[in-house]
Amino acid sequence: MDRIVVLPGDGIGPEVTRQAQRVLEAVAGKHDILNLKFEEALIGGASIDAKGTPLGDDVVELCRESRAILLGAVGGPKWDDMPVDTRPEKGLLGIRKALGLFANLRPAQVFSALKDASSLRPEVVDGIDMLVVRELTGGIYFGEPREIDRSGPVRKAINAMVYDENEIARICRIAFEAARGRRKHLTQVHKANVLEVSQLWMEVCDEVAKDYPDVELAHQLVDSCAMLLLKEPNRFDVIVTGNLFGDILSDEAAMITGSLGMLPSASLAEGGLGLYEPVHGSAPDIAGQDLANPLAAIMSAAMLLEHSFSAFDAANEIRDAVSSVLDAGHRTGDIVLPGEDRPTIGCVEMGDKVLEALGS
Ligand code: NAD
């Protein structure tokens, strides 16, 4: 029996994870290899209300002993005035840190039916299907020394971008493996013309590439990559990069798709444990009204099957089902395109449509 911990969280989190769980249960029923057991636990504001902390030690333990974690979203106005250290977001940061989630995978895919949602021209975005692999636990966000020095007549601040070769190699391996299961093209993004850290990234990435002769590797400067993402997004398959560049490029790639309610993500630790969550937040403005789009959470469930269970067929079945539901014209309010004159459906009905498309 493989345990999946569901952390619904706050706002629309419980609504969207409920639909994602229904889809997982349906697909597991069809694929005998999947013997899933779901266990629910608290995180974020819901945990603060019940236990006085955004993340209990018992929840961390439960997650550690599981195969995968499906998370909704945390936060909301109810907890906005709390001290930063005890707010719901601390729960999210805490679980990422406790589980050592070093690889963040953010796919950016444009479904044909939604190509008009992008701020780029439809012919530029049609068919976009890329994956940004970002290193999540190293680099300039964590490097030492770090400080604002106020002791002298001029204030001075310092942050250090630090990576060792093992940190680089393990994230590159994740990216090569992902590329192997896709169109076999990997772009390593760097700033090697000015940063020694980037020079080491290129060196180590080239060494790892020897184990993946079937994957074509290209190196791309981060500034030109940012431009190419807008000019020719279709040229990218998998992108791998460090924490800082990945933070920016994954948001740029995601926004090209134009639909926040459609973006899934995965964060992986060594040994295969993964946390899967939609990119969007808890959307307090629409929470509890059955208005949320569950597709980002449902596609996060597809990533869970792919990365924690190597159940590629089951994952693709879910993505195909989502695609066909969109092709059939079903829309939650957030993905209605300008000029589309059709009634919208709610979160539960969108879940029903995906289940129908799966034949369940
Ligand atoms: P948000 O992503 O929650 O919402 C932004 C806008 O997009 C809102 O209008 C919302 O209604 C809409 N939206 C988001 N997801 C949607 C969905 N699935 N279906 C339909 N519409 C959707 O961002 P925000 O408003 O800046 O933040 C709200 C709360 O969420 C804050 O407390 C913030 O800290 C938290 N947050 C949490 C996470 C997370 O848990 N990973 C991420 C971002 C923000």
PDB file of C-alpha atoms and ligand atoms in Angstrom, residues 12 16 71-77 80 87 89 92 96 260-262 277-286 291-296 332-334, ligand 1:
ATOM      1  CA  ILE A  12      -9.691  26.900  -2.431  1.00  0.00           C
ATOM      2  CA  VAL A  16      -9.121  21.615  -5.705  1.00  0.00           C
ATOM      3  CA  LEU A  71      -0.865  20.014  -1.403  1.00  0.00           C
ATOM      4  CA  GLY A  72      -3.564  22.617  -2.079  1.00  0.00           C
ATOM      5  CA  ALA A  73      -2.537  26.133  -1.053  1.00  0.00           C
ATOM      6  CA  VAL A  74      -2.029  28.056   2.163  1.00  0.00           C
ATOM      7  CA  GLY A  75      -2.796  31.537   3.443  1.00  0.00           C
ATOM      8  CA  GLY A  76      -5.621  34.031   3.571  1.00  0.00           C
ATOM      9  CA  PRO A  77      -6.671  37.371   5.073  1.00  0.00           C
ATOM     10  CA  ASP A  80      -2.407  38.179   7.407  1.00  0.00           C
ATOM     11  CA  ARG A  87       1.979  32.669   9.434  1.00  0.00           C
ATOM     12  CA  GLU A  89       3.328  30.400   4.553  1.00  0.00           C
ATOM     13  CA  LEU A  92       4.899  25.605   3.274  1.00  0.00           C
ATOM     14  CA  ARG A  96       9.878  22.027   1.749  1.00  0.00           C
ATOM     15  CA  LEU A 260      -2.890  30.655 -13.434  1.00  0.00           C
ATOM     16  CA  GLY A 261      -5.507  28.003 -12.711  1.00  0.00           C
ATOM     17  CA  MET A 262      -3.819  25.601 -15.154  1.00  0.00           C
ATOM     18  CA  GLU A 277       0.915  21.389  -5.763  1.00  0.00           C
ATOM     19  CA  PRO A 278      -0.771  23.871  -8.058  1.00  0.00           C
ATOM     20  CA  VAL A 279       1.216  27.070  -8.637  1.00  0.00           C
ATOM     21  CA  HIS A 280      -1.722  29.285  -7.684  1.00  0.00           C
ATOM     22  CA  GLY A 281      -2.491  30.464  -4.146  1.00  0.00           C
ATOM     23  CA  SER A 282      -5.517  29.968  -1.918  1.00  0.00           C
ATOM     24  CA  ALA A 283      -7.671  32.477  -3.861  1.00  0.00           C
ATOM     25  CA  PRO A 284      -9.656  33.699  -0.834  1.00  0.00           C
ATOM     26  CA  ASP A 285     -11.801  35.871  -3.129  1.00  0.00           C
ATOM     27  CA  ILE A 286     -13.526  32.799  -4.585  1.00  0.00           C
ATOM     28  CA  LEU A 291     -15.733  28.594  -8.487  1.00  0.00           C
ATOM     29  CA  ALA A 292     -12.125  27.363  -8.402  1.00  0.00           C
ATOM     30  CA  ASN A 293     -10.470  25.745 -11.378  1.00  0.00           C
ATOM     31  CA  PRO A 294      -9.226  22.321 -10.196  1.00  0.00           C
ATOM     32  CA  LEU A 295      -7.172  21.562 -13.332  1.00  0.00           C
ATOM     33  CA  ALA A 296      -3.812  22.761 -11.928  1.00  0.00           C
ATOM     34  CA  THR A 332     -14.419  27.435 -15.138  1.00  0.00           C
ATOM     35  CA  GLY A 333     -14.774  31.225 -14.852  1.00  0.00           C
ATOM     36  CA  ASP A 334     -11.023  31.929 -14.865  1.00  0.00           C
TER      37      ASP A 334
HETATM   38  P1  NAD B   1      -3.865  33.580  -5.784  1.00  0.00           P
HETATM   39  O1  NAD B   1      -3.130  32.690  -6.734  1.00  0.00           O
HETATM   40  O2  NAD B   1      -4.489  32.920  -4.632  1.00  0.00           O
HETATM   41  O3  NAD B   1      -5.014  34.380  -6.591  1.00  0.00           O
HETATM   42  C1  NAD B   1      -4.745  35.314  -7.634  1.00  0.00           C
HETATM   43  C2  NAD B   1      -5.999  35.464  -8.508  1.00  0.00           C
HETATM   44  O4  NAD B   1      -6.159  34.281  -9.317  1.00  0.00           O
HETATM   45  C3  NAD B   1      -7.292  35.591  -7.695  1.00  0.00           C
HETATM   46  O5  NAD B   1      -8.177  36.447  -8.358  1.00  0.00           O
HETATM   47  C4  NAD B   1      -7.868  34.185  -7.701  1.00  0.00           C
HETATM   48  O6  NAD B   1      -9.279  34.146  -7.583  1.00  0.00           O
HETATM   49  C5  NAD B   1      -7.399  33.633  -9.041  1.00  0.00           C
HETATM   50  N1  NAD B   1      -7.147  32.188  -8.972  1.00  0.00           N
HETATM   51  C6  NAD B   1      -6.078  31.588  -8.402  1.00  0.00           C
HETATM   52  N2  NAD B   1      -6.199  30.263  -8.516  1.00  0.00           N
HETATM   53  C7  NAD B   1      -7.356  30.021  -9.146  1.00  0.00           C
HETATM   54  C8  NAD B   1      -8.035  28.834  -9.527  1.00  0.00           C
HETATM   55  N3  NAD B   1      -7.551  27.608  -9.299  1.00  0.00           N
HETATM   56  N4  NAD B   1      -9.236  28.966 -10.141  1.00  0.00           N
HETATM   57  C9  NAD B   1      -9.748  30.175 -10.406  1.00  0.00           C
HETATM   58  N5  NAD B   1      -9.165  31.334 -10.077  1.00  0.00           N
HETATM   59  C10 NAD B   1      -7.963  31.258  -9.442  1.00  0.00           C
HETATM   60  O7  NAD B   1      -2.832  34.701  -5.314  1.00  0.00           O
HETATM   61  P2  NAD B   1      -3.012  35.856  -4.224  1.00  0.00           P
HETATM   62  O8  NAD B   1      -4.393  36.424  -4.308  1.00  0.00           O
HETATM   63  O9  NAD B   1      -1.863  36.739  -4.400  1.00  0.00           O
HETATM   64  O10 NAD B   1      -2.846  35.138  -2.818  1.00  0.00           O
HETATM   65  C11 NAD B   1      -3.933  34.701  -2.004  1.00  0.00           C
HETATM   66  C12 NAD B   1      -3.384  33.933  -0.805  1.00  0.00           C
HETATM   67  O11 NAD B   1      -2.688  32.773  -1.289  1.00  0.00           O
HETATM   68  C13 NAD B   1      -2.364  34.733   0.017  1.00  0.00           C
HETATM   69  O12 NAD B   1      -2.573  34.450   1.366  1.00  0.00           O
HETATM   70  C14 NAD B   1      -1.015  34.196  -0.448  1.00  0.00           C
HETATM   71  O13 NAD B   1      -0.032  34.298   0.527  1.00  0.00           O
HETATM   72  C15 NAD B   1      -1.369  32.746  -0.736  1.00  0.00           C
HETATM   73  N6  NAD B   1      -0.492  32.073  -1.724  1.00  0.00           N
HETATM   74  C16 NAD B   1      -0.210  30.775  -1.459  1.00  0.00           C
HETATM   75  C17 NAD B   1       0.548  30.063  -2.359  1.00  0.00           C
HETATM   76  C18 NAD B   1       0.782  28.601  -2.064  1.00  0.00           C
HETATM   77  O14 NAD B   1       0.182  28.076  -1.151  1.00  0.00           O
HETATM   78  N7  NAD B   1       1.632  27.940  -2.808  1.00  0.00           N
HETATM   79  C19 NAD B   1       1.003  30.639  -3.543  1.00  0.00           C
HETATM   80  C20 NAD B   1       0.670  31.978  -3.806  1.00  0.00           C
HETATM   81  C21 NAD B   1      -0.097  32.682  -2.871  1.00  0.00           C
END
